[in-house]
Amino acid sequence: MIFDTHVHYDDQAFDEDREVLLGRLKEEGIDTVVNIGASIRTSKSTLKLAEQYPFIYAAIGVHPNETAELNEQYLDWLRDAAKHPRVVAIGEIGLDYYWKEPDREIQKFWFARQLDLAKEVHLPVVIHSRDAAQDTLDIMKEHAPHEAGGVIHCFSYGKELAKEYLDMGFYIGIGGVVTFKNAKKLKEVVESMPMDRMVLETDCPYLSPEPLRGKRNSSLHLSYVVKAVSEIKGISQEVVMEITSANACRLYHFAPGQGFRAPEQSPLTERNCPIDGTEIGKSPEDHRDY
Ligand code: NI
């Protein structure tokens, strides 16, 4: 059982064999995936996928490098679409200074607005941050934490910054990069962070793990990430899958019964955690040792 917290199965890289691939996920142990929107267009295609497949849920939002398209009307559309029963998060939103466009001020403005939107609709956030550590943290501190929390996806900073986000209550998304030989910084983050705040993600079709680096990624390749994490943490692969799946249920506010309270008025309080097992009801403190 694996919960892939960040996928882009609406990407054209999957046009050729999407149906066949998605049909295989269950039998390969992938229980649940959250498809992530990165623009208005892909938020719409994400919703479509989530309506089509019972194990696919949706996050909707506009990626920092796409924020030039945003305006009040589109923000209203996002607010409305967030009420859709398959939507579990607002994202991916954030800051990306690796690319020059759009202007940093535009990115910052719409990042803050979408954080506020998430707060308004009681949904967690999926954060994308690259080469923008300080600005991301400043805006998050001003506009977060809100009660629904969220995840820092494809975490690319050091362990000190990881601690800041952990202290704010956020989850850290770990994917293919942890298998790269030169990923010393991320391996340190994994080593030092508590297991109860880690979720697995592919970001597919991007970021395939070693030894498939450069090829199209999919949730089927998460086993390499599970193996890398189990080696760093010195725990079994089964335990990695079990804990990260339970974490993902908490992150996206699937109601697991005991030990977890969804935020007040959350539209998600009635949703059931799709992962079986008694671990899920345990409080995070039970896993502090890893
Ligand atoms: Ni992504």
Coordinates of C-alpha atoms and ligand atoms in Angstrom, one line a residue:
M1 CA 0.0 0.0 0.0
I2 CA 1.4 3.3 -1.1
F3 CA -0.1 6.8 -1.2
D4 CA 1.5 8.9 -3.9
T5 CA 0.8 12.5 -2.7
H6 CA 1.9 14.4 -5.9
V7 CA 1.3 13.3 -9.5
H8 CA 0.5 14.9 -12.8
Y9 CA -1.3 12.1 -14.7
D10 CA -3.1 14.6 -16.9
D11 CA 0.3 15.6 -18.4
Q12 CA 0.6 14.8 -22.1
A13 CA 3.5 12.5 -21.3
F14 CA 0.8 10.0 -20.4
D15 CA -1.5 10.6 -23.4
E16 CA -0.4 7.3 -25.1
D17 CA -1.0 4.9 -22.3
R18 CA -2.8 6.7 -19.4
E19 CA -5.7 4.3 -19.1
V20 CA -3.4 1.2 -19.1
L21 CA -1.0 2.7 -16.6
L22 CA -3.7 3.9 -14.2
G23 CA -5.4 0.5 -14.5
R24 CA -2.1 -1.1 -13.2
L25 CA -1.6 1.0 -10.2
K26 CA -3.9 -0.8 -7.8
E27 CA -2.4 -4.2 -8.5
E28 CA 1.1 -2.8 -8.0
G29 CA 0.1 -1.6 -4.5
I30 CA -0.6 2.1 -5.2
D31 CA -3.8 2.7 -3.3
T32 CA -4.3 6.4 -3.7
V33 CA -2.9 9.3 -5.7
V34 CA -3.5 13.1 -5.6
N35 CA -3.3 14.7 -9.0
I36 CA -1.9 18.2 -8.8
G37 CA -3.0 21.2 -10.9
A38 CA -0.5 23.8 -11.9
S39 CA -2.6 26.2 -13.9
I40 CA -6.3 26.8 -14.5
R41 CA -6.2 24.5 -17.5
T42 CA -4.5 21.7 -15.6
S43 CA -6.7 22.2 -12.5
K44 CA -9.6 21.5 -14.8
S45 CA -8.0 18.4 -16.3
T46 CA -7.1 17.3 -12.7
L47 CA -10.8 17.5 -11.7
K48 CA -11.7 15.5 -14.8
L49 CA -9.3 12.7 -13.8
A50 CA -10.5 12.7 -10.2
E51 CA -14.1 12.3 -11.4
Q52 CA -13.1 9.4 -13.6
Y53 CA -11.1 7.3 -11.2
P54 CA -12.1 6.6 -7.6
F55 CA -8.5 6.4 -6.3
I56 CA -7.5 9.7 -7.8
Y57 CA -8.1 12.9 -5.8
A58 CA -7.5 16.5 -6.9
A59 CA -5.5 19.5 -5.8
I60 CA -6.2 22.7 -7.7
G61 CA -4.1 25.8 -7.9
V62 CA -1.7 27.8 -10.0
H63 CA 2.1 27.1 -10.0
P64 CA 4.3 30.2 -9.4
N65 CA 5.6 30.2 -13.0
E66 CA 2.0 30.3 -14.3
T67 CA 0.7 33.1 -12.1
A68 CA 0.8 35.7 -14.9
E69 CA -2.5 34.2 -16.1
L70 CA -4.3 34.8 -12.8
N71 CA -6.9 37.4 -12.2
E72 CA -9.9 37.9 -9.8
Q73 CA -12.2 35.9 -12.1
Y74 CA -9.9 32.9 -12.1
L75 CA -9.4 33.1 -8.3
D76 CA -13.3 33.0 -8.0
W77 CA -13.3 29.9 -10.2
L78 CA -10.7 28.3 -7.9
R79 CA -12.8 29.2 -4.9
D80 CA -15.9 27.6 -6.5
A81 CA -14.0 24.5 -7.7
A82 CA -12.5 24.0 -4.3
K83 CA -16.0 22.9 -3.1
H84 CA -15.9 19.9 -5.5
P85 CA -16.1 16.8 -3.4
R86 CA -12.9 15.3 -5.0
V87 CA -10.7 18.3 -4.2
V88 CA -8.5 17.7 -1.2
A89 CA -6.0 20.6 -1.4
I90 CA -5.0 23.9 -3.0
G91 CA -1.8 23.6 -5.0
E92 CA 0.7 23.5 -6.3
I93 CA 1.3 27.1 -5.3
G94 CA 4.5 28.9 -4.2
L95 CA 7.6 30.7 -5.5
D96 CA 10.1 29.6 -8.2
Y97 CA 13.0 32.0 -8.9
Y98 CA 14.9 29.5 -11.0
W99 CA 12.8 30.8 -13.9
K100 CA 12.8 34.6 -14.4
E101 CA 9.1 34.8 -15.4
P102 CA 6.8 36.0 -14.2
D103 CA 8.2 38.9 -12.1
R104 CA 8.9 38.0 -8.4
E105 CA 6.3 40.5 -7.2
I106 CA 3.6 38.8 -9.3
Q107 CA 4.6 35.4 -7.9
K108 CA 4.5 36.7 -4.4
F109 CA 1.2 38.4 -4.8
W110 CA -0.6 35.3 -6.1
F111 CA 1.1 33.0 -3.7
A112 CA -0.3 35.0 -0.8
R113 CA -3.7 35.2 -2.4
Q114 CA -3.9 31.4 -2.9
L115 CA -2.7 30.8 0.7
D116 CA -5.5 33.0 1.9
L117 CA -7.9 31.1 -0.4
A118 CA -6.9 27.8 1.1
K119 CA -7.5 29.2 4.6
E120 CA -10.9 30.4 3.5
V121 CA -12.0 27.0 2.1
H122 CA -10.3 25.0 4.9
L123 CA -8.1 23.0 2.7
P124 CA -4.4 22.1 3.1
V125 CA -1.8 23.6 0.7
V126 CA 0.8 21.9 -1.6
I127 CA 3.8 24.2 -1.7
H128 CA 6.3 24.5 -4.6
S129 CA 9.4 26.4 -3.7
R130 CA 12.7 26.6 -5.7
D131 CA 15.6 29.0 -5.2
A132 CA 13.2 31.2 -3.1
A133 CA 13.8 29.9 0.5
Q134 CA 13.6 33.2 2.4
D135 CA 10.6 34.7 0.5
T136 CA 8.7 31.5 0.8
L137 CA 9.2 31.3 4.5
D138 CA 8.4 35.0 5.0
I139 CA 5.1 34.7 3.1
M140 CA 4.2 31.4 4.8
K141 CA 4.8 32.8 8.2
E142 CA 2.6 35.7 7.4
H143 CA -0.2 33.7 5.8
A144 CA 0.2 30.3 7.4
P145 CA 0.0 28.2 9.4
H146 CA -3.7 27.8 9.0
E147 CA -5.6 25.0 10.6
A148 CA -5.6 22.7 7.5
G149 CA -1.7 22.6 7.2
G150 CA 0.0 21.3 4.1
V151 CA 3.1 19.9 2.5
I152 CA 6.3 21.3 1.2
H153 CA 6.5 19.3 -2.0
C154 CA 9.8 18.1 -3.5
F155 CA 11.7 19.6 -0.6
S156 CA 15.0 21.1 -1.9
Y157 CA 16.5 23.0 1.0
G158 CA 18.6 22.0 4.0
K159 CA 17.7 20.5 7.3
E160 CA 17.5 23.8 9.2
L161 CA 14.8 25.0 6.9
A162 CA 13.0 21.7 7.1
K163 CA 12.9 22.2 10.8
E164 CA 11.2 25.6 10.4
Y165 CA 8.4 24.0 8.3
L166 CA 8.1 21.0 10.6
D167 CA 7.7 23.4 13.5
M168 CA 5.0 25.1 11.6
G169 CA 3.2 21.8 11.4
F170 CA 3.9 21.0 7.7
Y171 CA 4.7 17.7 6.0
I172 CA 7.7 17.2 3.8
G173 CA 7.3 15.5 0.4
I174 CA 10.1 13.1 -0.5
G175 CA 10.5 11.8 -4.0
G176 CA 13.0 10.5 -6.6
V177 CA 15.7 13.0 -5.8
V178 CA 16.5 11.1 -2.6
T179 CA 17.9 8.3 -4.7
F180 CA 20.4 10.6 -6.6
K181 CA 24.0 10.1 -5.7
N182 CA 24.6 13.8 -5.3
A183 CA 21.5 14.4 -3.1
K184 CA 23.5 14.8 0.1
K185 CA 21.4 17.7 1.5
L186 CA 18.1 15.9 1.0
K187 CA 19.5 12.6 2.5
E188 CA 20.4 14.7 5.6
V189 CA 16.9 16.1 5.7
V190 CA 15.4 12.6 5.6
E191 CA 17.9 11.4 8.2
S192 CA 17.1 14.2 10.7
M193 CA 13.3 14.6 10.2
P194 CA 10.7 12.7 12.2
M195 CA 9.1 9.8 10.2
D196 CA 5.6 11.0 11.1
R197 CA 5.9 14.1 8.9
M198 CA 7.2 12.5 5.7
V199 CA 5.0 11.8 2.7
L200 CA 6.0 10.1 -0.6
E201 CA 5.5 11.7 -3.9
T202 CA 6.6 11.1 -7.5
D203 CA 5.9 14.5 -9.2
C204 CA 5.5 12.2 -12.2
P205 CA 6.1 12.5 -15.2
Y206 CA 9.2 14.3 -13.7
L207 CA 12.0 13.3 -11.3
S208 CA 12.3 9.6 -11.9
P209 CA 14.5 7.9 -9.3
E210 CA 17.8 6.2 -9.9
P211 CA 18.3 3.9 -11.9
L212 CA 15.5 5.3 -14.1
R213 CA 16.7 8.9 -13.9
G214 CA 15.7 10.9 -17.0
K215 CA 13.0 8.5 -18.0
R216 CA 9.2 9.2 -17.6
N217 CA 8.3 8.8 -14.0
S218 CA 5.2 7.1 -12.5
S219 CA 3.9 5.9 -9.2
L220 CA 5.2 2.5 -10.0
H221 CA 8.7 3.8 -9.4
L222 CA 8.1 4.8 -5.9
S223 CA 9.5 1.5 -4.7
Y224 CA 13.0 3.0 -5.3
V225 CA 12.2 5.9 -3.0
V226 CA 10.8 3.6 -0.4
K227 CA 14.0 1.6 -0.5
A228 CA 16.2 4.7 -0.2
V229 CA 14.2 6.0 2.8
S230 CA 14.3 2.6 4.5
E231 CA 18.1 2.5 4.2
I232 CA 18.6 6.0 5.5
K233 CA 16.2 5.5 8.4
G234 CA 17.2 1.9 9.2
I235 CA 13.6 0.7 9.1
S236 CA 11.8 -1.8 6.9
Q237 CA 10.3 -0.9 3.6
E238 CA 6.9 -2.0 4.9
V239 CA 7.1 0.4 7.8
V240 CA 8.1 3.2 5.4
M241 CA 5.0 2.5 3.3
E242 CA 2.7 2.2 6.2
I243 CA 3.7 5.3 8.0
T244 CA 3.9 7.6 5.0
S245 CA 0.5 6.4 3.8
A246 CA -1.0 7.2 7.2
N247 CA 0.7 10.6 7.1
A248 CA -0.7 11.3 3.7
C249 CA -4.2 10.5 5.1
R250 CA -3.7 13.1 7.8
L251 CA -2.1 15.6 5.4
Y252 CA -5.1 15.5 3.0
H253 CA -7.7 15.2 5.9
F254 CA -9.1 11.8 5.2
A255 CA -10.9 11.0 8.4
P256 CA -9.2 7.9 9.9
G257 CA -11.5 7.6 12.9
Q258 CA -9.5 8.1 16.0
G259 CA -6.4 10.1 16.8
F260 CA -7.1 12.8 14.2
R261 CA -9.5 15.7 14.0
A262 CA -10.2 17.4 10.8
P263 CA -10.3 21.2 10.9
E264 CA -13.6 22.7 11.9
Q265 CA -16.1 23.1 9.1
S266 CA -13.8 21.3 6.8
P267 CA -15.7 19.9 3.8
L268 CA -13.5 16.8 4.2
T269 CA -14.6 15.5 7.6
E270 CA -16.7 12.8 6.1
R271 CA -14.1 11.4 3.8
N272 CA -12.8 8.0 4.7
C273 CA -9.1 7.1 4.7
P274 CA -8.6 4.6 1.9
I275 CA -5.7 2.9 3.6
D276 CA -6.5 -0.1 5.8
G277 CA -4.6 -0.8 9.0
T278 CA -4.6 0.1 12.7
E279 CA -1.5 2.3 12.5
I280 CA -3.6 5.2 11.1
G281 CA -5.4 6.0 14.3
K282 CA -2.2 6.3 16.2
S283 CA -1.0 9.7 17.3
P284 CA 2.2 11.1 15.6
E285 CA 4.1 10.7 18.8
D286 CA 4.1 6.9 18.4
H287 CA 6.5 7.3 15.5
R288 CA 8.8 9.9 17.0
D289 CA 11.8 7.5 17.3
Y290 CA 12.4 7.1 13.6
Ligands
NI1 NI 4.4 19.0 -9.4

